[in-house]
Coordinates of C-alpha atoms and ligand atoms in Angstrom, one line a residue:
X220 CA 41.0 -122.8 19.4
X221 CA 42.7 -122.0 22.9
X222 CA 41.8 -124.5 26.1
X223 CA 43.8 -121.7 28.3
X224 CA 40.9 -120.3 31.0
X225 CA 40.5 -116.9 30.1
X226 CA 42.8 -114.4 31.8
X227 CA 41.9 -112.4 34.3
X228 CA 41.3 -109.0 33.1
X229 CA 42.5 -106.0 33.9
X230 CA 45.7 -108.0 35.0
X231 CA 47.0 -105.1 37.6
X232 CA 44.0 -103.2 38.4
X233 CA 44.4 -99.8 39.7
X234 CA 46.3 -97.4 37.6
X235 CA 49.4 -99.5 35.7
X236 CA 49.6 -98.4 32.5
X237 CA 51.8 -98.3 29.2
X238 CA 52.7 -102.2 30.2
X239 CA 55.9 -103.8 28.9
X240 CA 56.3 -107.8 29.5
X241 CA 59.1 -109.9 29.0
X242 CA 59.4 -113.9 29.5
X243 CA 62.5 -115.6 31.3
X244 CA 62.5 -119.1 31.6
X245 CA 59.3 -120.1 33.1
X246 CA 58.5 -116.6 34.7
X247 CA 57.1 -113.2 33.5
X248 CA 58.1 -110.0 34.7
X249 CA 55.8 -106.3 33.7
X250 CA 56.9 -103.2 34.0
X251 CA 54.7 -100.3 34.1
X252 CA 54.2 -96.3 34.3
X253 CA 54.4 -94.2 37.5
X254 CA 54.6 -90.9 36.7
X255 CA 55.1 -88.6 39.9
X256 CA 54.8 -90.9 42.4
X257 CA 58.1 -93.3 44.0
X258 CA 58.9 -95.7 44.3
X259 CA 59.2 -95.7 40.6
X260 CA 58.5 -98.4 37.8
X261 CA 56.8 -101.4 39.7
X262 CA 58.0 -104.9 38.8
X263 CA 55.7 -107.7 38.8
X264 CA 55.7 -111.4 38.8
X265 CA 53.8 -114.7 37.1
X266 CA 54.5 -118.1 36.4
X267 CA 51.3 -118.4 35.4
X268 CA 50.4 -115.0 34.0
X269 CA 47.4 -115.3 35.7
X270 CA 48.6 -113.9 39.6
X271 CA 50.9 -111.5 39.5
X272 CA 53.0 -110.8 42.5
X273 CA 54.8 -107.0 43.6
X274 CA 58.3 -107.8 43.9
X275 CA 59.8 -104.3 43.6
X276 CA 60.9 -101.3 41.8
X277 CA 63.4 -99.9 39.1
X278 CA 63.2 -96.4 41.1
X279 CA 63.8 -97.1 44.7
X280 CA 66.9 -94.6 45.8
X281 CA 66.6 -90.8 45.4
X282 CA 68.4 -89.9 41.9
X283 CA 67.2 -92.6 39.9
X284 CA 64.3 -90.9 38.4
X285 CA 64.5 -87.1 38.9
X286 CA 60.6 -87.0 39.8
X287 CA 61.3 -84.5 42.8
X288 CA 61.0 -81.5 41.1
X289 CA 58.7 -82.9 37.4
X290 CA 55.5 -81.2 37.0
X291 CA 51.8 -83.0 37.9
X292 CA 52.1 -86.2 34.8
X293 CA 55.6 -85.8 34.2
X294 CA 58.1 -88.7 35.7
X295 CA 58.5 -92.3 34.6
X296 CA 56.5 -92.7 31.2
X297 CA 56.3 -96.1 29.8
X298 CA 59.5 -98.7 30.7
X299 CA 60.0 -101.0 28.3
X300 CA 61.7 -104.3 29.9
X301 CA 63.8 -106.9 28.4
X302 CA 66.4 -109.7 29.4
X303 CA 69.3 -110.5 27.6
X304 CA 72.3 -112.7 28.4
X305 CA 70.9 -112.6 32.2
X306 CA 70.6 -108.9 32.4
X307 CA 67.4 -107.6 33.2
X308 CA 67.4 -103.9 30.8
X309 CA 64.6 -101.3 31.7
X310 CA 64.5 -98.1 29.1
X311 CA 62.1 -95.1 30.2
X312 CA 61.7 -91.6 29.5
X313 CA 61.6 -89.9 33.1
X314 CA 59.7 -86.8 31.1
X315 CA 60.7 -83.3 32.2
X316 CA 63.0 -85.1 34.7
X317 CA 66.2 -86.6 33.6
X318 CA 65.2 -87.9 30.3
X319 CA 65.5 -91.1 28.4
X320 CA 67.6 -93.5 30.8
X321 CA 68.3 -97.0 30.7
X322 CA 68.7 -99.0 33.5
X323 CA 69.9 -102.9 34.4
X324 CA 69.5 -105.3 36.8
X325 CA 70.6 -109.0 37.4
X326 CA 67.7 -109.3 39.9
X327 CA 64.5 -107.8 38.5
X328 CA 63.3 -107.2 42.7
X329 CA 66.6 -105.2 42.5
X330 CA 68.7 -103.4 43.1
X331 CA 68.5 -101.5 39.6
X332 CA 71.4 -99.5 38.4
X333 CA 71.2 -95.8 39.0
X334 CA 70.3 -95.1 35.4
X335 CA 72.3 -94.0 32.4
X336 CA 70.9 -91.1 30.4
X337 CA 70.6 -92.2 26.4
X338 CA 72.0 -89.3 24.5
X339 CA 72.7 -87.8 21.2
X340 CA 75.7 -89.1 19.7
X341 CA 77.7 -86.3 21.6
X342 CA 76.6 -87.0 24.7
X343 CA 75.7 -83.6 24.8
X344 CA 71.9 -84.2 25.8
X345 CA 69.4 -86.8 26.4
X346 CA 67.5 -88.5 22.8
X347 CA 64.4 -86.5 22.6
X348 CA 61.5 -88.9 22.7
X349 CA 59.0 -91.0 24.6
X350 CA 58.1 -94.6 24.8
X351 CA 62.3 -95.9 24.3
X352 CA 62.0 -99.7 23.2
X353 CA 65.3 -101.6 23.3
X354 CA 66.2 -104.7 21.2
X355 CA 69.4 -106.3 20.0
X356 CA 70.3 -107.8 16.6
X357 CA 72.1 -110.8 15.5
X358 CA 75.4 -108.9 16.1
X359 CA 74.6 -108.0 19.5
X360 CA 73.9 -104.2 18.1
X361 CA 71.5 -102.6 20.5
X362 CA 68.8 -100.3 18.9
X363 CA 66.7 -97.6 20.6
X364 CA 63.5 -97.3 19.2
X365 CA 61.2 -94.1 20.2
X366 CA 58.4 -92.1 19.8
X367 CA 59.6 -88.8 18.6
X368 CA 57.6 -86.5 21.4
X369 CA 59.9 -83.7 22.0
X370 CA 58.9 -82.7 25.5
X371 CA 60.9 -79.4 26.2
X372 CA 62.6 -76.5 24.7
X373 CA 61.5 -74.0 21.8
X374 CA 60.4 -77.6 19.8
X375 CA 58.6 -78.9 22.9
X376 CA 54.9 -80.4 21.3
X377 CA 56.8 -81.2 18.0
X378 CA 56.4 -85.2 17.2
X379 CA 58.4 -86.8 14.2
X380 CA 56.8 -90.0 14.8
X381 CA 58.4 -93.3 15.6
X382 CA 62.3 -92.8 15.6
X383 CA 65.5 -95.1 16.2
X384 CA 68.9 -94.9 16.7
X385 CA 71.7 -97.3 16.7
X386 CA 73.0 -96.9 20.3
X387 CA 76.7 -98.2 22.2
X388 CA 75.3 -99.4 25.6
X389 CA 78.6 -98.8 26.9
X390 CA 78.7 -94.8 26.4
X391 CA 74.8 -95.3 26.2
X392 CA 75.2 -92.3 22.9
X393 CA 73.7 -93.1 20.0
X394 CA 75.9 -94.5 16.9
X395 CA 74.1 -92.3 14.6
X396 CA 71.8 -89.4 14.2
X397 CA 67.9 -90.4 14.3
X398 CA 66.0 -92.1 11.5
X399 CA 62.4 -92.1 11.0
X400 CA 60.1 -95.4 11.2
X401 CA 57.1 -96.7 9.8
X402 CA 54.8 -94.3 12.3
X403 CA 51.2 -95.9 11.3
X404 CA 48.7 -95.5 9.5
X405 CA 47.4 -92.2 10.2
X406 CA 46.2 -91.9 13.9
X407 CA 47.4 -89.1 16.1
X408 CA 50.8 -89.2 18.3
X409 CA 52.3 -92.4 16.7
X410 CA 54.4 -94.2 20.0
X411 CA 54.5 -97.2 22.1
X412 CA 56.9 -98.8 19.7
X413 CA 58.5 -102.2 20.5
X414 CA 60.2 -104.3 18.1
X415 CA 60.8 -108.1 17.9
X416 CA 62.4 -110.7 15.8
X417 CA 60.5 -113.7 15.2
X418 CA 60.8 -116.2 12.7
X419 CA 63.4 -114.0 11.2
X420 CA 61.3 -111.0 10.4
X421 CA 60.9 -107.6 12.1
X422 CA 57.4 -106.6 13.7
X423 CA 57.3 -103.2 14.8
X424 CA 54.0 -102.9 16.8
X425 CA 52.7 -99.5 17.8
X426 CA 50.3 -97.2 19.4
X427 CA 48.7 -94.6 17.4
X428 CA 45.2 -92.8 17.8
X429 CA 46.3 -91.2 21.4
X430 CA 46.0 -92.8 24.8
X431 CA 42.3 -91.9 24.9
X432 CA 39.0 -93.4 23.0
X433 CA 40.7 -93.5 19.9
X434 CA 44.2 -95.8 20.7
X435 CA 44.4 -98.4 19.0
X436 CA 47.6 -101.3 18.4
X437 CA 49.1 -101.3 14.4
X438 CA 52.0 -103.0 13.1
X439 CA 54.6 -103.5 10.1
X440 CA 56.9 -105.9 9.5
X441 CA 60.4 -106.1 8.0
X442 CA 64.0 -107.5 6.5
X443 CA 66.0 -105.5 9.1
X444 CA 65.5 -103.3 12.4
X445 CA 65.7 -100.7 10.2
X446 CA 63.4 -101.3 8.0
X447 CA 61.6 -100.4 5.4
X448 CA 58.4 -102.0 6.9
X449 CA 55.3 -103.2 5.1
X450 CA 52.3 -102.4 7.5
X451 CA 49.9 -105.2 8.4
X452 CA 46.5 -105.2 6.6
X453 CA 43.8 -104.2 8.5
X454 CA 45.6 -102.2 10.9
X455 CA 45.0 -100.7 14.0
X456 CA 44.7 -104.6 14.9
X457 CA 42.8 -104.1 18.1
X458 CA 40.9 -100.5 19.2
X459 CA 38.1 -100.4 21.2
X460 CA 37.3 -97.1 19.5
X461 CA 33.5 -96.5 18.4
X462 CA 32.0 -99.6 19.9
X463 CA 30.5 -100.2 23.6
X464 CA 33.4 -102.8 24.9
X465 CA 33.4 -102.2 28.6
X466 CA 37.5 -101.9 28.2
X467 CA 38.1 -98.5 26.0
X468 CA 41.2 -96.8 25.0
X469 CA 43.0 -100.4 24.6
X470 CA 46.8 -99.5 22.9
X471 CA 50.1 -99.3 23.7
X472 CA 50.6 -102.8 24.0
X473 CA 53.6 -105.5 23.9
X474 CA 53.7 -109.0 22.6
X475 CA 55.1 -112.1 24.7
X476 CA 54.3 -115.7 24.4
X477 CA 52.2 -115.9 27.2
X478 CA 51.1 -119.7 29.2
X479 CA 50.1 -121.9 26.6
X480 CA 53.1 -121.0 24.1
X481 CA 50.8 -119.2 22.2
X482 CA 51.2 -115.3 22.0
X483 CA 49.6 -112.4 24.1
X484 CA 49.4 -108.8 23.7
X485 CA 49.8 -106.8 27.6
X486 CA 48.2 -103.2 26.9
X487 CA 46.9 -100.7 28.7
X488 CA 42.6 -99.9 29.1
X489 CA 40.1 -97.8 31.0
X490 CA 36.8 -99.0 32.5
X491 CA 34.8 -96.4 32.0
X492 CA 31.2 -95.6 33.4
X493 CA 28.1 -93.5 33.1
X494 CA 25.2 -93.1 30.5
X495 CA 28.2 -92.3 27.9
X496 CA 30.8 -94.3 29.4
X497 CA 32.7 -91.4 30.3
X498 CA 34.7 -91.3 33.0
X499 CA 37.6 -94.0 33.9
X500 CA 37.5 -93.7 37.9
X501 CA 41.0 -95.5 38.3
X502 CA 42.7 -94.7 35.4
X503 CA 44.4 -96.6 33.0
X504 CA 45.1 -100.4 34.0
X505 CA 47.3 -103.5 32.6
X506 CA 45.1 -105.4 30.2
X507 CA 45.9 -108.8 28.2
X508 CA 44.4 -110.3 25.0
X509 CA 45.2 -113.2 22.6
X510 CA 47.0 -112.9 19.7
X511 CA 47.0 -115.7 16.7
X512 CA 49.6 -116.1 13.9
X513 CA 47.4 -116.5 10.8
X514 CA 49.4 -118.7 7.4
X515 CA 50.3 -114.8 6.2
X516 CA 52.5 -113.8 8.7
X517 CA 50.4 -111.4 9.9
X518 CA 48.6 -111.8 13.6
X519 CA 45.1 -111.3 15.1
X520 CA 44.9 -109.7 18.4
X521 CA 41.6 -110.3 19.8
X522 CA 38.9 -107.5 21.3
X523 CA 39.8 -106.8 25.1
X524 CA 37.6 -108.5 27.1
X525 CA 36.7 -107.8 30.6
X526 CA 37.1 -110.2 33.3
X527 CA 37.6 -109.1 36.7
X528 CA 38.9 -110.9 39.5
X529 CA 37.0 -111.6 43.1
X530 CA 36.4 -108.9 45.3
X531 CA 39.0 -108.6 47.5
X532 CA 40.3 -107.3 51.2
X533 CA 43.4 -105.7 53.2
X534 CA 44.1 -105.2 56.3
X535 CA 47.3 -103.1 57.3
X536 CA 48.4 -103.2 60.9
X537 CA 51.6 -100.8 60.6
X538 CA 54.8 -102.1 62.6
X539 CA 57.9 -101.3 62.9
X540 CA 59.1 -105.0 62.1
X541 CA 57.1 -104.7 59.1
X542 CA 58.1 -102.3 56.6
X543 CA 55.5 -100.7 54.3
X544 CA 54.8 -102.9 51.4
X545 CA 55.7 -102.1 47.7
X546 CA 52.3 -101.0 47.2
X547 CA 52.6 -98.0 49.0
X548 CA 53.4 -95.1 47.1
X549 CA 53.8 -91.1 47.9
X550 CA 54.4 -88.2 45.5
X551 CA 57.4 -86.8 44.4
X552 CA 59.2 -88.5 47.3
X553 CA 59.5 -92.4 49.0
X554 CA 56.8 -93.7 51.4
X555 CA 59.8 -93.7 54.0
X556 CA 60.7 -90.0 53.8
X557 CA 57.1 -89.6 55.5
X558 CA 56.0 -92.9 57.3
X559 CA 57.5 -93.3 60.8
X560 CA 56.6 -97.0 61.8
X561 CA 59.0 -96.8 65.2
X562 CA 57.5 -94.0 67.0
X563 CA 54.3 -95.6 68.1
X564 CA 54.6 -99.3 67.2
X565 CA 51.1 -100.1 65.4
X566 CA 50.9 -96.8 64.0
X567 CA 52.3 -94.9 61.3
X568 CA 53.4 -91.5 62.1
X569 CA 53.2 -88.7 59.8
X570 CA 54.6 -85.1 61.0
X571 CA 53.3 -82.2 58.8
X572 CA 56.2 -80.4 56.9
X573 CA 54.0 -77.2 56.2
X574 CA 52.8 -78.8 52.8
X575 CA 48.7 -79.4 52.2
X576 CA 47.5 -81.9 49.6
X577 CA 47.5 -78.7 47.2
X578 CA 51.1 -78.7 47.0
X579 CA 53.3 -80.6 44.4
X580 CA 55.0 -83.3 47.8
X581 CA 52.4 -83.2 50.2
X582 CA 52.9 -85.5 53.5
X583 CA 50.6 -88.1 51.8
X584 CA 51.3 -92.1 51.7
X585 CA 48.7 -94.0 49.9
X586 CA 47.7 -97.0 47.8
X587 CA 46.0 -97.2 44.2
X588 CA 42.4 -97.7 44.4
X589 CA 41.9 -101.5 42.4
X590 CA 38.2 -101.5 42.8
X591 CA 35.8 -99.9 41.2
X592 CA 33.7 -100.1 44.3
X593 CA 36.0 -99.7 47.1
X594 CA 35.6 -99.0 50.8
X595 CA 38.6 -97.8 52.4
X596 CA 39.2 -96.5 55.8
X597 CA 41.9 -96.5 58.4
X598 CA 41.6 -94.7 62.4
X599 CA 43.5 -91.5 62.9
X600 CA 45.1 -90.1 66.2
X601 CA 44.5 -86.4 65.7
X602 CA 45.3 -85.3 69.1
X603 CA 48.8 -83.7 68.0
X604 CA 47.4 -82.4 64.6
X605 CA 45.2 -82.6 61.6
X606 CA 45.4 -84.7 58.6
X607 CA 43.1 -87.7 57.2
X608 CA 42.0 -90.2 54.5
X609 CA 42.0 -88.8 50.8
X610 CA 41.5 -90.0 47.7
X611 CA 43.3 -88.1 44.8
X612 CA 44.1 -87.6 41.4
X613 CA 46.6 -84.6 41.8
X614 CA 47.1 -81.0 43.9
X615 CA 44.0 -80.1 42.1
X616 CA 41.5 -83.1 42.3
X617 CA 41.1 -84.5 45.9
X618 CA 38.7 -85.6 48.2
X619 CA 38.9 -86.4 51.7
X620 CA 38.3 -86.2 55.4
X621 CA 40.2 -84.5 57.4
X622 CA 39.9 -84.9 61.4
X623 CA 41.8 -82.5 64.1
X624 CA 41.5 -79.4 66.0
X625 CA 38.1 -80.5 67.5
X626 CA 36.3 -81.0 64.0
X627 CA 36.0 -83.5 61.2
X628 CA 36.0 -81.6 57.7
X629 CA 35.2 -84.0 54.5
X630 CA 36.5 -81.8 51.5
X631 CA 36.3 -82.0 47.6
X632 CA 38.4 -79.9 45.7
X633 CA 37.7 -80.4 41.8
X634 CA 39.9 -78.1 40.0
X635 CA 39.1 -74.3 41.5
X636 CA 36.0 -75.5 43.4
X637 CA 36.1 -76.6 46.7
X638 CA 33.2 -77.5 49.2
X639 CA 33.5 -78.6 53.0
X640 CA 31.1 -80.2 55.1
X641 CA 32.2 -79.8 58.6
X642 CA 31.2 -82.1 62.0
X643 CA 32.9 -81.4 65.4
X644 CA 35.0 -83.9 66.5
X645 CA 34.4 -85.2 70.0
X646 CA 37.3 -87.5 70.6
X647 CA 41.0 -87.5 70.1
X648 CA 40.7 -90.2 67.3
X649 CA 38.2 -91.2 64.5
X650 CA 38.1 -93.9 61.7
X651 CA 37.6 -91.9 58.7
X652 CA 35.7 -93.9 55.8
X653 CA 36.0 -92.8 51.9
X654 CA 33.7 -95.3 50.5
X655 CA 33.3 -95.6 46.3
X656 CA 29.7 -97.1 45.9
X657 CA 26.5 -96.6 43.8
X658 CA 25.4 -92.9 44.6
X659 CA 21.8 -90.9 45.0
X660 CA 21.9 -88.9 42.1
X661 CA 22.3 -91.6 39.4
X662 CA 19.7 -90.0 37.1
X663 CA 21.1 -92.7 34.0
X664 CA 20.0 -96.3 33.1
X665 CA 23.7 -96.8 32.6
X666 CA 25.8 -98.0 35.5
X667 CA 26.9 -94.8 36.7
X668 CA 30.0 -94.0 37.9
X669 CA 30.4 -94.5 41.9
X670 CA 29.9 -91.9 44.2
X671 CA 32.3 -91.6 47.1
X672 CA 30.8 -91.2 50.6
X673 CA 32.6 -89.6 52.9
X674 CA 32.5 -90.4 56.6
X675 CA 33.8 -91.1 60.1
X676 CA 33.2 -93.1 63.1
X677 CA 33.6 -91.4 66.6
X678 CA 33.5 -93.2 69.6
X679 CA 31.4 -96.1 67.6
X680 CA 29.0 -93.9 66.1
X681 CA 29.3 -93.2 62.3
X682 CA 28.8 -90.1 60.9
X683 CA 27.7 -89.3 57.2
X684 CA 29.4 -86.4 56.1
X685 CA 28.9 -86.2 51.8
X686 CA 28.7 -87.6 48.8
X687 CA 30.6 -86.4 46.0
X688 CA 30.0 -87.1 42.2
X689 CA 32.8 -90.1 41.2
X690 CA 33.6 -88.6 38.1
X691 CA 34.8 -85.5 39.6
X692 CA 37.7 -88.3 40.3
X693 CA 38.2 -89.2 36.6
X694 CA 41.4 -89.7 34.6
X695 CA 39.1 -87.7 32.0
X696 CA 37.7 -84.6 34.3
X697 CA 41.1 -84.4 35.7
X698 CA 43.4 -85.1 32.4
X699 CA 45.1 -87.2 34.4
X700 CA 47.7 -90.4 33.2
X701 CA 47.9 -91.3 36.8
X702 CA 44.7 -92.6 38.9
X703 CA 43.2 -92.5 41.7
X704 CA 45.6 -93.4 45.1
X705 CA 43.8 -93.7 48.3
X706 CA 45.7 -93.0 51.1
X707 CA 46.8 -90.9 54.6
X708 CA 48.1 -87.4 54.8
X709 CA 49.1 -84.9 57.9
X710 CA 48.7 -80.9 57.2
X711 CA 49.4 -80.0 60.7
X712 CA 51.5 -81.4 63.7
X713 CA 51.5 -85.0 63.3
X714 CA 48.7 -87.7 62.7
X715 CA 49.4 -91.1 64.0
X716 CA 47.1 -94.0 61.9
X717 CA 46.6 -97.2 62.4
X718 CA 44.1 -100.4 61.2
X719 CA 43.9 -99.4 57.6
X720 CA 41.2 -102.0 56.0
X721 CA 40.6 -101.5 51.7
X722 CA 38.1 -104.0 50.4
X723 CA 36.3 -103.8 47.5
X724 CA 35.1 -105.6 44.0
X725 CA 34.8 -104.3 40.3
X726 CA 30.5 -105.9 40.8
Ligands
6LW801 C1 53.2 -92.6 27.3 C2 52.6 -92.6 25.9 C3 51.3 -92.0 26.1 O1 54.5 -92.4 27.3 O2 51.2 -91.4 27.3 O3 49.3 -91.1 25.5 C4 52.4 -91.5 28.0 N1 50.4 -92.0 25.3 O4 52.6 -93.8 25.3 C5 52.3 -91.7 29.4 O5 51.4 -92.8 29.6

């Protein structure tokens, strides 16, 4: 029986998914999934896996991640982080960017290397997969192990389940043509593979079922890396599929020893809401559960239980001492290729480039919503422009207010519908408010999904402006792997902001 408290849960709220852990010394570092947005592949902090600190990225330099031009989901899929000999080793699949690269570090806050693509024993191209997991042998032999997505070309779709190669680290090409793994015990789109030696066997733990309500965690053991691998009875070992847990889509998981000495498995869930708990507002998150050796061999990973943390509140007064934190995040280019903290000190300045929040690199620096109920507002000086507060999920699911040009527009666009509600604007600056709360048209006994309300203040007098549906803002409306990001964007001239406040709890 465990005396540990229970663990806060989801461990990174907001959207952090496909989670990879590793432990060094008395620390543990998490890497997770960014997809479009940079900086790229967040690294975070414990010592006592219960607070988890930012303290920087893999994907901080233009190049390492070729993001700029990857369509809406492509980008940074899934890092698997290790440490060996006191090198920190990230290995990603930057999909329908540069392809499957592996990066190191002596500092996991960075710098990171620039990244060196995996290839085919060639070198002629990148290994065709997903979900790289790296691990060493005995001999120091380093072995890539994948899930066999191919993701372009005349084959792009096929999947030959979970794959591994034999790879020199020094020419980063593969020893030796593929060969194919244990890939499960049936479920859809075998991947998520990570393998470990422990007490001299092999454990290859997996995600199969797909990333939505059916994912679930299997594994197989084994002699050797390469197998062949007996599967685990009883396997997926933990899904959340066909039951009510308030954390769904639990998989892709890793396994570390977590606080106590006694194993953990870091996966990703949803929290979804409504009468058929159906739409995840933030996306996927960083869960944790226990795991437990049993006298077989075999483990037990527990249900994932929810367990969120207190409510919580920022304040952001931009300066130009104080450099945007790591939180901040834009698309398909850095924070700093938009934010100008100098020109106005207190504000941050954002000059229009032509680009709208339709388009693939709009002028748009924002944060992840962490909250399920979230109020979020920040005060805009429109007088050189127009641009405001939105909340979205891509160029094609966004809501937001927009203030300039003497009016205040609140917007939703969901998919090829779009609907404005328009107030004139009286005064040079506003505070615009996007606030994620219990709505009016709730018609369910289940706790529906929030509603975000959509407002701004105007010389002290706040004006209601909408209230859209939250699960027009769903990773499953908007087939999104991302989530939602809250933040400030300029479409015309420049917008200066300033006194950005977020505060929220998960009630
Ligand atoms: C990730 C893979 C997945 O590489 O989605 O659906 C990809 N499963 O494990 C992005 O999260």
């Amino acid at each position: 029986m465990t005396t540990t408290p229970a663990l806060p849960n989801p461990l990174i709220a907001g959207f952090h998914p496909d989670p990879s852990a590793v432990r060094v010394g008395d620390a543990w570092y998490l890497a997770t999934s960014t997809f479009e947005y940079l900086p790229g592949i967040p690294i975070h902090r414990s010592t006592d896996f219960v607070e988890w600190e930012l303290i920087g990225h893999v994907a901080t330099r233009p190049g390492q991640l070729g993001v700029e031009h990857v369509p809406t989901a492509g980008g940074a899929w899934a890092p698997t982080l290790r440490h060996r000999d006191g090198v920190f080793h990230v290995v990603v699949t930057d999909a329908m960017g540069r392809g499957m690269l592996h990066f190191t570090a002596t500092d996991p806050a960075g710098p990171w290397s620039d990244g060196d693509l995996l290839t085919v024993s060639d070198g002629s191209r990148s290994l065709d997969g997903i979900d790289p997991d790296i691990v060493w042998d005995a001999a120091g032999t380093a072995y890539i192990t994948y899930s066999g997505l191919v993701l372009g070309g005349a084959d792009a779709g096929t999947h030959t389940g979970i794959q591994q190669v034999r790879v020199d680290l020094e020419t980063h090409r593969a020893l030796e043509e593929p060969r194919s793994l244990w890939s499960g015990v049936g479920g859809m789109f075998p991947e998520a593979p990570h393998l470990y030696e422990i007490d001299g066997r092999w454990y290859l733990l997996i995600a199969e079922g797909g990333t939505e309500r059916g994912h679930g965690v299997s594994l197989a053991r084994a002699d050797t890396p390469e197998g062949p691998f007996e599967a685990a009875p009883g396997n997926p070992l933990v899904s959340a599929r066909s039951t009510t847990r308030p954390v769904q889509n639990t998989g892709h998981g890793d396994l570390v020893t977590g606080p106590d000495g006694e194993w953990v498995c870091v996966l990703l869930g949803v929290r979804p809401r409504g009468m058929t708990r159906a739409f995840s507002a933030l996306g996927r998150e960083t869960f944790v559960t226990r795991v437990a050796w049993q006298p077989d061999g075999w483990p037990t990973i527990d249900p994932v239980p929810l367990n969120p943390r207190p409510g919580s509140r920022i304040e952001v007064a931009f300066s130009p001492e104080t450099p945007l934190d790591g939180e901040w995040i834009s698309v398909r280019a850095l924070p700093t290729d938009h934010a100008d903290l100098t020109a106005r000190p207190g504000w941050m300045r954002l000059d229009a480039d032509g680009s709208t929040l339709g388009d693939p690199r709009p002028v748009f620096v924002g944060r992840r919503q962490v909250h399920l109920a979230q109020r979020t507002s920040v005060e805009v000086d429109v007088s050189a422009g127009i641009g405001g507060l939105a909340v979205r999920y891509d160029e094609r699911f966004h809501v937001e207010v927009e203030a300039g040009a003497g009016a205040i527009v609140a917007r939703a666009v969901v998919g090829d519908l779009v609907q404005e509600w328009r107030a004139p604007l009286t005064a040079p600056t506003a505070t615009l408010h996007i606030d994620c709360g219990p709505g009016s048209s709730a018609v369910s006994f289940a706790p529906a999904i929030h509603a975000l309300h959509l407002a701004a203040t105007v010389d002290g007098q706040r004006i209601p402006l909408a209230e859209v549906d939250g699960r027009f803002l769903s990773s499953e409306v908007t087939e999104s792997f991302t989530g939602r990001v809250i933040g400030v964007y300029a479409r015309e001239g420049r917008i200066d902001a300033t006194a950005w406040v977020a505060e929220g709890d998960d009630e």
